[in-house]
PDB file of C-alpha atoms in Angstrom:
ATOM      1  CA  VAL A   1     -15.782 -34.213 -12.937  1.00 53.00           C
ATOM      2  CA  SER A   2     -14.942 -30.604 -14.019  1.00 55.00           C
ATOM      3  CA  ILE A   3     -12.740 -28.947 -11.381  1.00 59.00           C
ATOM      4  CA  MET A   4     -13.065 -24.820 -11.153  1.00 63.00           C
ATOM      5  CA  LEU A   5      -9.682 -23.285 -10.254  1.00 69.00           C
ATOM      6  CA  ILE A   6      -9.896 -20.561  -8.308  1.00 77.00           C
ATOM      7  CA  GLN A   7      -7.188 -17.851  -9.087  1.00 88.00           C
ATOM      8  CA  ILE A   8      -5.941 -16.680  -6.102  1.00 94.00           C
ATOM      9  CA  MET A   9      -5.229 -12.974  -6.287  1.00 97.00           C
ATOM     10  CA  PRO A  10      -2.241 -11.434  -4.912  1.00 98.00           C
ATOM     11  CA  SER A  11      -1.502  -9.005  -2.395  1.00 98.00           C
ATOM     12  CA  LEU A  12       0.595  -5.912  -2.799  1.00 98.00           C
ATOM     13  CA  PHE A  13       2.669  -3.179  -1.188  1.00 98.00           C
ATOM     14  CA  VAL A  14       3.212  -0.099  -3.266  1.00 98.00           C
ATOM     15  CA  ALA A  15       5.527   2.572  -2.367  1.00 97.00           C
ATOM     16  CA  HIS A  16       3.589   5.306  -3.976  1.00 94.00           C
ATOM     17  CA  GLY A  17       6.491   8.038  -3.654  1.00 87.00           C
ATOM     18  CA  ALA A  18       5.682  11.712  -4.123  1.00 83.00           C
ATOM     19  CA  PRO A  19       2.628  13.126  -6.130  1.00 80.00           C
ATOM     20  CA  THR A  20       4.992  13.813  -8.704  1.00 83.00           C
ATOM     21  CA  LEU A  21       4.937  10.177 -10.105  1.00 85.00           C
ATOM     22  CA  ALA A  22       1.483  10.780 -11.583  1.00 85.00           C
ATOM     23  CA  THR A  23       2.771  12.696 -13.962  1.00 86.00           C
ATOM     24  CA  ASP A  24       6.573  11.274 -14.383  1.00 87.00           C
ATOM     25  CA  VAL A  25       6.979   9.504 -17.305  1.00 89.00           C
ATOM     26  CA  VAL A  26       9.802   7.745 -16.257  1.00 91.00           C
ATOM     27  CA  LYS A  27       9.223   6.416 -13.057  1.00 90.00           C
ATOM     28  CA  ALA A  28       5.688   5.657 -13.939  1.00 93.00           C
ATOM     29  CA  GLU A  29       6.326   2.861 -16.575  1.00 96.00           C
ATOM     30  CA  ASP A  30       8.063   0.397 -14.152  1.00 96.00           C
ATOM     31  CA  PHE A  31       4.362   0.838 -12.125  1.00 97.00           C
ATOM     32  CA  LYS A  32       3.015   0.330 -15.725  1.00 97.00           C
ATOM     33  CA  ARG A  33       4.967  -2.845 -16.828  1.00 97.00           C
ATOM     34  CA  TRP A  34       4.022  -4.447 -13.063  1.00 98.00           C
ATOM     35  CA  GLY A  35       0.541  -3.531 -13.943  1.00 97.00           C
ATOM     36  CA  LEU A  36       0.432  -5.210 -16.977  1.00 97.00           C
ATOM     37  CA  THR A  37       1.470  -8.596 -14.855  1.00 97.00           C
ATOM     38  CA  LEU A  38      -1.359  -8.826 -12.604  1.00 97.00           C
ATOM     39  CA  PRO A  39      -4.761 -10.408 -12.921  1.00 96.00           C
ATOM     40  CA  LYS A  40      -7.913  -9.134 -13.353  1.00 95.00           C
ATOM     41  CA  ALA A  41      -9.807  -8.260 -10.108  1.00 97.00           C
ATOM     42  CA  LYS A  42     -13.175  -8.047  -9.290  1.00 97.00           C
ATOM     43  CA  ALA A  43     -12.292  -5.645  -7.190  1.00 98.00           C
ATOM     44  CA  ILE A  44      -9.162  -3.873  -4.973  1.00 98.00           C
ATOM     45  CA  LEU A  45      -8.954  -3.245  -1.547  1.00 98.00           C
ATOM     46  CA  VAL A  46      -6.480  -0.646  -0.325  1.00 98.00           C
ATOM     47  CA  PHE A  47      -4.494   1.014   2.532  1.00 98.00           C
ATOM     48  CA  SER A  48      -2.954   4.078   2.337  1.00 97.00           C
ATOM     49  CA  ALA A  49      -0.462   5.424   4.762  1.00 97.00           C
ATOM     50  CA  HIS A  50      -2.437   9.062   3.787  1.00 96.00           C
ATOM     51  CA  TRP A  51      -5.362   7.767   5.986  1.00 96.00           C
ATOM     52  CA  GLU A  52      -4.806   6.993   9.503  1.00 94.00           C
ATOM     53  CA  GLY A  53      -7.913   7.475  11.810  1.00 90.00           C
ATOM     54  CA  THR A  54      -9.153   6.561  15.191  1.00 88.00           C
ATOM     55  CA  GLU A  55     -11.019   3.779  14.092  1.00 89.00           C
ATOM     56  CA  LEU A  56     -11.725   1.064  11.282  1.00 93.00           C
ATOM     57  CA  ALA A  57     -13.398   2.909   8.644  1.00 95.00           C
ATOM     58  CA  PHE A  58     -14.154   2.447   5.078  1.00 96.00           C
ATOM     59  CA  GLY A  59     -14.030   5.131   2.530  1.00 96.00           C
ATOM     60  CA  GLU A  60     -16.829   5.984  -0.646  1.00 96.00           C
ATOM     61  CA  THR A  61     -18.258   3.118  -1.987  1.00 96.00           C
ATOM     62  CA  THR A  62     -19.472   4.787  -4.979  1.00 93.00           C
ATOM     63  CA  GLN A  63     -18.012   6.274  -8.115  1.00 91.00           C
ATOM     64  CA  HIS A  64     -14.769   7.626  -7.257  1.00 91.00           C
ATOM     65  CA  ASN A  65     -15.360  11.381  -8.646  1.00 88.00           C
ATOM     66  CA  LYS A  66     -13.878  13.249  -5.607  1.00 86.00           C
ATOM     67  CA  LEU A  67      -9.924  12.557  -4.617  1.00 88.00           C
ATOM     68  CA  ILE A  68      -8.061  14.082  -2.260  1.00 86.00           C
ATOM     69  CA  TYR A  69      -5.179  15.925  -3.295  1.00 89.00           C
ATOM     70  CA  ASP A  70      -3.524  15.797   0.350  1.00 84.00           C
ATOM     71  CA  PHE A  71      -0.114  18.129  -0.585  1.00 82.00           C
ATOM     72  CA  GLY A  72       0.870  21.218  -1.164  1.00 78.00           C
ATOM     73  CA  GLY A  73       3.691  23.167  -2.773  1.00 79.00           C
ATOM     74  CA  PHE A  74       3.307  21.146  -6.673  1.00 82.00           C
ATOM     75  CA  PRO A  75       2.386  21.772  -9.920  1.00 75.00           C
ATOM     76  CA  ASP A  76      -0.832  22.829 -10.757  1.00 84.00           C
ATOM     77  CA  HIS A  77      -2.260  20.268 -12.707  1.00 85.00           C
ATOM     78  CA  LEU A  78      -1.503  17.668 -10.358  1.00 87.00           C
ATOM     79  CA  TYR A  79      -4.859  19.310  -8.574  1.00 88.00           C
ATOM     80  CA  ASP A  80      -6.452  18.842 -12.034  1.00 84.00           C
ATOM     81  CA  LEU A  81      -6.399  15.257 -12.270  1.00 88.00           C
ATOM     82  CA  GLN A  82      -9.033  12.337 -12.067  1.00 88.00           C
ATOM     83  CA  TYR A  83      -9.423   8.525 -11.128  1.00 90.00           C
ATOM     84  CA  SER A  84     -12.726   7.602 -11.388  1.00 89.00           C
ATOM     85  CA  ALA A  85     -12.982   4.288 -11.283  1.00 96.00           C
ATOM     86  CA  PRO A  86     -16.130   2.309  -9.539  1.00 96.00           C
ATOM     87  CA  GLY A  87     -16.408   1.598  -5.564  1.00 96.00           C
ATOM     88  CA  ALA A  88     -17.400  -1.463  -4.440  1.00 97.00           C
ATOM     89  CA  PRO A  89     -20.092  -1.139  -1.997  1.00 96.00           C
ATOM     90  CA  PHE A  90     -20.298  -5.617  -2.204  1.00 96.00           C
ATOM     91  CA  LEU A  91     -17.297  -5.557  -0.152  1.00 96.00           C
ATOM     92  CA  THR A  92     -18.367  -4.021   2.571  1.00 96.00           C
ATOM     93  CA  ASP A  93     -20.979  -6.456   4.226  1.00 94.00           C
ATOM     94  CA  ARG A  94     -18.202  -9.134   3.480  1.00 96.00           C
ATOM     95  CA  ILE A  95     -15.275  -6.804   5.590  1.00 96.00           C
ATOM     96  CA  LYS A  96     -17.407  -6.831   7.969  1.00 94.00           C
ATOM     97  CA  GLN A  97     -18.270 -10.760   7.927  1.00 93.00           C
ATOM     98  CA  LEU A  98     -14.748 -11.397   8.430  1.00 95.00           C
ATOM     99  CA  LEU A  99     -13.868  -9.040  10.996  1.00 93.00           C
ATOM    100  CA  ASN A 100     -16.646 -10.670  12.983  1.00 81.00           C
ATOM    101  CA  LYS A 101     -17.358  -7.620  15.395  1.00 75.00           C
ATOM    102  CA  ARG A 102     -13.759  -7.449  16.581  1.00 80.00           C
ATOM    103  CA  PHE A 103     -14.017  -4.223  15.146  1.00 82.00           C
ATOM    104  CA  LYS A 104     -16.281  -1.365  14.540  1.00 81.00           C
ATOM    105  CA  LEU A 105     -16.387  -0.468  11.002  1.00 89.00           C
ATOM    106  CA  VAL A 106     -17.576   2.909   9.996  1.00 91.00           C
ATOM    107  CA  ASP A 107     -19.007   4.003   6.867  1.00 92.00           C
ATOM    108  CA  THR A 108     -17.274   7.205   5.339  1.00 94.00           C
ATOM    109  CA  ASN A 109     -17.793   9.369   2.287  1.00 92.00           C
ATOM    110  CA  ARG A 110     -13.972  10.038   1.711  1.00 95.00           C
ATOM    111  CA  GLY A 111     -12.898   9.967  -1.494  1.00 94.00           C
ATOM    112  CA  LEU A 112      -8.853   8.623  -2.392  1.00 95.00           C
ATOM    113  CA  ASP A 113      -6.181   9.686  -1.287  1.00 94.00           C
ATOM    114  CA  HIS A 114      -2.981  10.708  -3.689  1.00 93.00           C
ATOM    115  CA  GLY A 115      -1.471   7.314  -1.931  1.00 95.00           C
ATOM    116  CA  VAL A 116      -3.923   5.470  -3.933  1.00 96.00           C
ATOM    117  CA  TRP A 117      -4.842   7.264  -7.150  1.00 93.00           C
ATOM    118  CA  VAL A 118      -1.260   8.580  -7.633  1.00 94.00           C
ATOM    119  CA  PRO A 119       0.595   4.938  -7.996  1.00 96.00           C
ATOM    120  CA  PHE A 120      -3.606   3.455  -9.626  1.00 97.00           C
ATOM    121  CA  LEU A 121      -3.065   6.002 -12.320  1.00 95.00           C
ATOM    122  CA  HIS A 122      -0.434   3.430 -13.965  1.00 96.00           C
ATOM    123  CA  LEU A 123      -0.770   0.488 -12.457  1.00 97.00           C
ATOM    124  CA  TRP A 124      -5.031   0.240 -13.405  1.00 97.00           C
ATOM    125  CA  PRO A 125      -4.266   3.247 -15.827  1.00 96.00           C
ATOM    126  CA  ASP A 126      -8.110   2.241 -17.471  1.00 96.00           C
ATOM    127  CA  ALA A 127      -9.562   2.804 -13.909  1.00 96.00           C
ATOM    128  CA  ASP A 128     -11.722  -0.417 -14.369  1.00 97.00           C
ATOM    129  CA  VAL A 129     -11.829  -2.057 -11.568  1.00 97.00           C
ATOM    130  CA  PRO A 130     -13.542  -1.211  -8.314  1.00 98.00           C
ATOM    131  CA  VAL A 131     -11.632   0.276  -5.077  1.00 98.00           C
ATOM    132  CA  LEU A 132     -12.647   0.332  -1.585  1.00 98.00           C
ATOM    133  CA  GLN A 133     -10.672   2.542   0.757  1.00 98.00           C
ATOM    134  CA  ILE A 134     -10.042   1.207   4.293  1.00 97.00           C
ATOM    135  CA  SER A 135      -8.560   3.437   6.796  1.00 96.00           C
ATOM    136  CA  MET A 136      -5.259   2.900   8.974  1.00 94.00           C
ATOM    137  CA  PRO A 137      -6.275   3.027  12.700  1.00 91.00           C
ATOM    138  CA  ARG A 138      -3.402   4.620  15.171  1.00 92.00           C
ATOM    139  CA  ASN A 139      -4.587   2.531  17.903  1.00 91.00           C
ATOM    140  CA  LEU A 140      -3.792  -0.690  16.195  1.00 94.00           C
ATOM    141  CA  SER A 141       0.023  -2.546  16.643  1.00 96.00           C
ATOM    142  CA  ASP A 142       2.148  -3.559  14.527  1.00 97.00           C
ATOM    143  CA  LYS A 143       0.634  -7.178  15.767  1.00 97.00           C
ATOM    144  CA  ALA A 144      -2.918  -6.421  14.965  1.00 96.00           C
ATOM    145  CA  LEU A 145      -2.247  -4.862  11.687  1.00 96.00           C
ATOM    146  CA  PHE A 146      -0.249  -7.962  10.453  1.00 97.00           C
ATOM    147  CA  GLU A 147      -3.856 -10.107  11.901  1.00 95.00           C
ATOM    148  CA  LEU A 148      -6.293  -7.537  10.206  1.00 96.00           C
ATOM    149  CA  GLY A 149      -4.459  -8.335   7.018  1.00 97.00           C
ATOM    150  CA  ARG A 150      -4.750 -11.989   7.950  1.00 96.00           C
ATOM    151  CA  SER A 151      -8.131 -12.177   8.373  1.00 96.00           C
ATOM    152  CA  LEU A 152      -9.205 -10.514   4.732  1.00 97.00           C
ATOM    153  CA  ARG A 153      -6.670 -12.857   3.369  1.00 97.00           C
ATOM    154  CA  VAL A 154      -9.286 -15.348   2.470  1.00 96.00           C
ATOM    155  CA  LEU A 155     -10.684 -12.409  -0.129  1.00 97.00           C
ATOM    156  CA  ARG A 156      -7.757 -12.955  -2.571  1.00 97.00           C
ATOM    157  CA  SER A 157      -9.618 -16.492  -3.464  1.00 95.00           C
ATOM    158  CA  GLU A 158     -12.770 -13.688  -3.825  1.00 96.00           C
ATOM    159  CA  GLY A 159     -10.934 -12.188  -6.691  1.00 96.00           C
ATOM    160  CA  VAL A 160     -10.149  -8.844  -4.444  1.00 98.00           C
ATOM    161  CA  ILE A 161      -6.196  -7.859  -4.786  1.00 98.00           C
ATOM    162  CA  ILE A 162      -5.185  -6.318  -1.301  1.00 98.00           C
ATOM    163  CA  VAL A 163      -2.523  -3.449  -1.802  1.00 98.00           C
ATOM    164  CA  GLY A 164      -1.015  -1.480   1.223  1.00 98.00           C
ATOM    165  CA  SER A 165       0.070   1.960   0.073  1.00 98.00           C
ATOM    166  CA  GLY A 166       3.290   3.522   1.822  1.00 97.00           C
ATOM    167  CA  VAL A 167       7.297   3.821   1.330  1.00 97.00           C
ATOM    168  CA  LEU A 168      10.013   1.707   3.112  1.00 96.00           C
ATOM    169  CA  THR A 169      12.171   3.716   3.994  1.00 96.00           C
ATOM    170  CA  HIS A 170      10.745   7.787   4.720  1.00 94.00           C
ATOM    171  CA  ASN A 171      11.947  10.804   6.195  1.00 91.00           C
ATOM    172  CA  LEU A 172      11.454  13.460   4.406  1.00 86.00           C
ATOM    173  CA  ARG A 173      14.191  16.116   6.244  1.00 86.00           C
ATOM    174  CA  LYS A 174      16.544  13.583   4.773  1.00 88.00           C
ATOM    175  CA  ILE A 175      16.031  13.565   1.189  1.00 86.00           C
ATOM    176  CA  ILE A 176      18.093  15.280  -1.126  1.00 86.00           C
ATOM    177  CA  PRO A 177      16.384  16.947  -4.316  1.00 84.00           C
ATOM    178  CA  ASN A 178      18.453  15.743  -7.770  1.00 81.00           C
ATOM    179  CA  HIS A 179      20.435  13.016  -5.805  1.00 84.00           C
ATOM    180  CA  SER A 180      21.124  10.569  -8.620  1.00 81.00           C
ATOM    181  CA  GLY A 181      23.973   8.675  -7.130  1.00 86.00           C
ATOM    182  CA  ALA A 182      24.083   5.776  -4.598  1.00 92.00           C
ATOM    183  CA  PRO A 183      21.516   6.126  -1.827  1.00 93.00           C
ATOM    184  CA  LEU A 184      22.338   6.962   1.892  1.00 93.00           C
ATOM    185  CA  GLU A 185      23.717   3.931   3.315  1.00 96.00           C
ATOM    186  CA  TRP A 186      21.865   3.837   6.271  1.00 96.00           C
ATOM    187  CA  SER A 187      18.167   3.844   4.062  1.00 97.00           C
ATOM    188  CA  ALA A 188      19.939   1.246   1.838  1.00 97.00           C
ATOM    189  CA  GLU A 189      20.295  -0.568   4.794  1.00 98.00           C
ATOM    190  CA  PHE A 190      17.098  -0.849   6.309  1.00 98.00           C
ATOM    191  CA  ASP A 191      15.594  -1.710   2.453  1.00 98.00           C
ATOM    192  CA  GLN A 192      18.134  -4.921   2.709  1.00 98.00           C
ATOM    193  CA  TRP A 193      16.651  -6.082   5.640  1.00 98.00           C
ATOM    194  CA  VAL A 194      12.939  -5.579   4.318  1.00 98.00           C
ATOM    195  CA  GLU A 195      14.019  -7.682   1.453  1.00 98.00           C
ATOM    196  CA  GLU A 196      15.592 -10.318   3.357  1.00 98.00           C
ATOM    197  CA  THR A 197      12.844 -10.564   6.061  1.00 98.00           C
ATOM    198  CA  LEU A 198      10.540 -10.838   3.869  1.00 97.00           C
ATOM    199  CA  LEU A 199      12.238 -13.604   1.852  1.00 97.00           C
ATOM    200  CA  SER A 200      13.158 -15.059   4.798  1.00 96.00           C
ATOM    201  CA  LYS A 201       9.173 -15.213   5.785  1.00 96.00           C
ATOM    202  CA  ASP A 202      10.442 -13.876   9.079  1.00 96.00           C
ATOM    203  CA  TYR A 203       7.141 -12.474  10.299  1.00 96.00           C
ATOM    204  CA  ASP A 204       7.954 -12.156  13.823  1.00 97.00           C
ATOM    205  CA  ALA A 205      10.999 -10.172  12.908  1.00 98.00           C
ATOM    206  CA  LEU A 206       8.985  -7.555  10.421  1.00 98.00           C
ATOM    207  CA  ILE A 207       6.361  -7.127  12.829  1.00 98.00           C
ATOM    208  CA  ASN A 208       8.571  -5.892  15.772  1.00 98.00           C
ATOM    209  CA  TRP A 209      10.116  -4.115  13.003  1.00 98.00           C
ATOM    210  CA  GLN A 210      10.827  -1.430  15.024  1.00 97.00           C
ATOM    211  CA  ASP A 211      12.974  -3.177  17.441  1.00 97.00           C
ATOM    212  CA  LYS A 212      14.614  -5.472  14.716  1.00 97.00           C
ATOM    213  CA  ALA A 213      15.290  -3.607  12.034  1.00 97.00           C
ATOM    214  CA  PRO A 214      18.598  -1.169  11.649  1.00 97.00           C
ATOM    215  CA  ASN A 215      18.030   2.623  11.915  1.00 96.00           C
ATOM    216  CA  ALA A 216      13.857   2.249  11.990  1.00 97.00           C
ATOM    217  CA  THR A 217      13.421   5.502  13.595  1.00 97.00           C
ATOM    218  CA  LEU A 218      15.913   7.230  11.506  1.00 96.00           C
ATOM    219  CA  ASN A 219      14.162   5.855   8.039  1.00 96.00           C
ATOM    220  CA  HIS A 220      10.637   6.075   9.873  1.00 97.00           C
ATOM    221  CA  PRO A 221      10.386   9.376  12.677  1.00 96.00           C
ATOM    222  CA  THR A 222       6.580   8.285  12.079  1.00 96.00           C
ATOM    223  CA  THR A 223       5.879   4.558  11.226  1.00 96.00           C
ATOM    224  CA  GLU A 224       2.349   5.402   8.931  1.00 96.00           C
ATOM    225  CA  HIS A 225       4.578   5.005   5.924  1.00 97.00           C
ATOM    226  CA  PHE A 226       5.806   1.643   6.949  1.00 98.00           C
ATOM    227  CA  ARG A 227       2.106  -0.048   8.219  1.00 98.00           C
ATOM    228  CA  PRO A 228       0.699  -0.490   5.482  1.00 98.00           C
ATOM    229  CA  LEU A 229       3.422  -3.005   4.414  1.00 98.00           C
ATOM    230  CA  LEU A 230       1.908  -5.115   7.385  1.00 98.00           C
ATOM    231  CA  VAL A 231      -1.303  -5.765   6.260  1.00 98.00           C
ATOM    232  CA  ALA A 232       0.029  -6.659   2.923  1.00 98.00           C
ATOM    233  CA  ALA A 233       1.779  -9.181   4.886  1.00 98.00           C
ATOM    234  CA  GLY A 234      -0.666 -10.602   6.855  1.00 97.00           C
ATOM    235  CA  ALA A 235      -3.348 -11.013   3.858  1.00 98.00           C
ATOM    236  CA  ALA A 236      -0.385 -13.014   2.298  1.00 95.00           C
ATOM    237  CA  GLU A 237       1.866 -15.125   4.735  1.00 76.00           C
ATOM    238  CA  ASN A 238       3.638 -18.038   3.120  1.00 84.00           C
ATOM    239  CA  ASP A 239       3.303 -16.613  -0.375  1.00 95.00           C
ATOM    240  CA  ALA A 240       6.551 -16.186  -2.884  1.00 95.00           C
ATOM    241  CA  VAL A 241       7.647 -12.816  -2.543  1.00 97.00           C
ATOM    242  CA  ASP A 242       9.054 -10.733  -5.319  1.00 97.00           C
ATOM    243  CA  PHE A 243      10.069  -6.821  -5.727  1.00 98.00           C
ATOM    244  CA  PRO A 244       8.504  -5.407  -9.479  1.00 97.00           C
ATOM    245  CA  VAL A 245       9.953  -2.287  -8.358  1.00 97.00           C
ATOM    246  CA  THR A 246      13.006  -0.951  -6.859  1.00 96.00           C
ATOM    247  CA  GLY A 247      15.307   1.405  -6.256  1.00 94.00           C
ATOM    248  CA  PHE A 248      15.868   4.994  -4.611  1.00 94.00           C
ATOM    249  CA  GLU A 249      14.514   8.267  -5.321  1.00 91.00           C
ATOM    250  CA  TRP A 250      16.006  11.563  -3.378  1.00 90.00           C
ATOM    251  CA  GLY A 251      19.095   9.764  -1.716  1.00 90.00           C
ATOM    252  CA  SER A 252      16.806   7.729   0.767  1.00 93.00           C
ATOM    253  CA  LEU A 253      12.991   6.951   0.055  1.00 93.00           C
ATOM    254  CA  SER A 254      12.943   3.884  -1.332  1.00 96.00           C
ATOM    255  CA  ARG A 255      10.881   3.013  -4.568  1.00 96.00           C
ATOM    256  CA  ARG A 256      10.684  -1.262  -3.557  1.00 98.00           C
ATOM    257  CA  SER A 257       7.401  -2.525  -4.081  1.00 98.00           C
ATOM    258  CA  VAL A 258       6.354  -5.785  -2.753  1.00 98.00           C
ATOM    259  CA  GLN A 259       4.090  -8.453  -4.234  1.00 98.00           C
ATOM    260  CA  PHE A 260       2.935 -12.060  -2.431  1.00 98.00           C
ATOM    261  CA  SER A 261       1.985 -14.187  -4.454  1.00 95.00           C
TER     262      SER A 261
END
């Protein structure tokens, strides 16, 4: 009797950094190297810090020819970049089925924001894997976002890579341009806490990070850049945890990215 082995796709948290990552050949190298190790997926389901909404919504499901350049004051060439991956319309009904009427899912034709296309340019440079983006509802608690990830976990055995895109430490008022020394202590401490919490699989602490992590408010004056990690972790739970990209930029922005597999 032949048994078909199903390859379970990973769940990822991608630290998308600044829009300049799109054309930074040095920083891009980490993501290119990581991308080469990832299994070939049927589709990618992505949650980005840059699409917060009042409800759970699907982005566009057709070819991604209308990117969102949701940043200002950057070099002109960044606004010309394209990432014309196919859409993944086949995922929407399956996701509605999995969420089983717990959420009213709204269809939109919103394009991919820079939290998606900037790192994807390097992780999946051929833009040949279908991509579906879902919004991050502001009104969902941290626990509810983790549970949302858990509800979608089965997609990983159906060929779908689940991605949360954010930044583990994100206080833009505290960044130091051209900083090349050690990261600021409060930022390094928070980053280390996340590493230890994930390695020990202390998901209760992760869900309650706003109370338990050191200097949580200093690292995240607003929470949207941390919360995609909760979806990715919920979609993984007891998997092995790796950190394909680590380090800091601008003194306090963590580059730590996570792979659950």
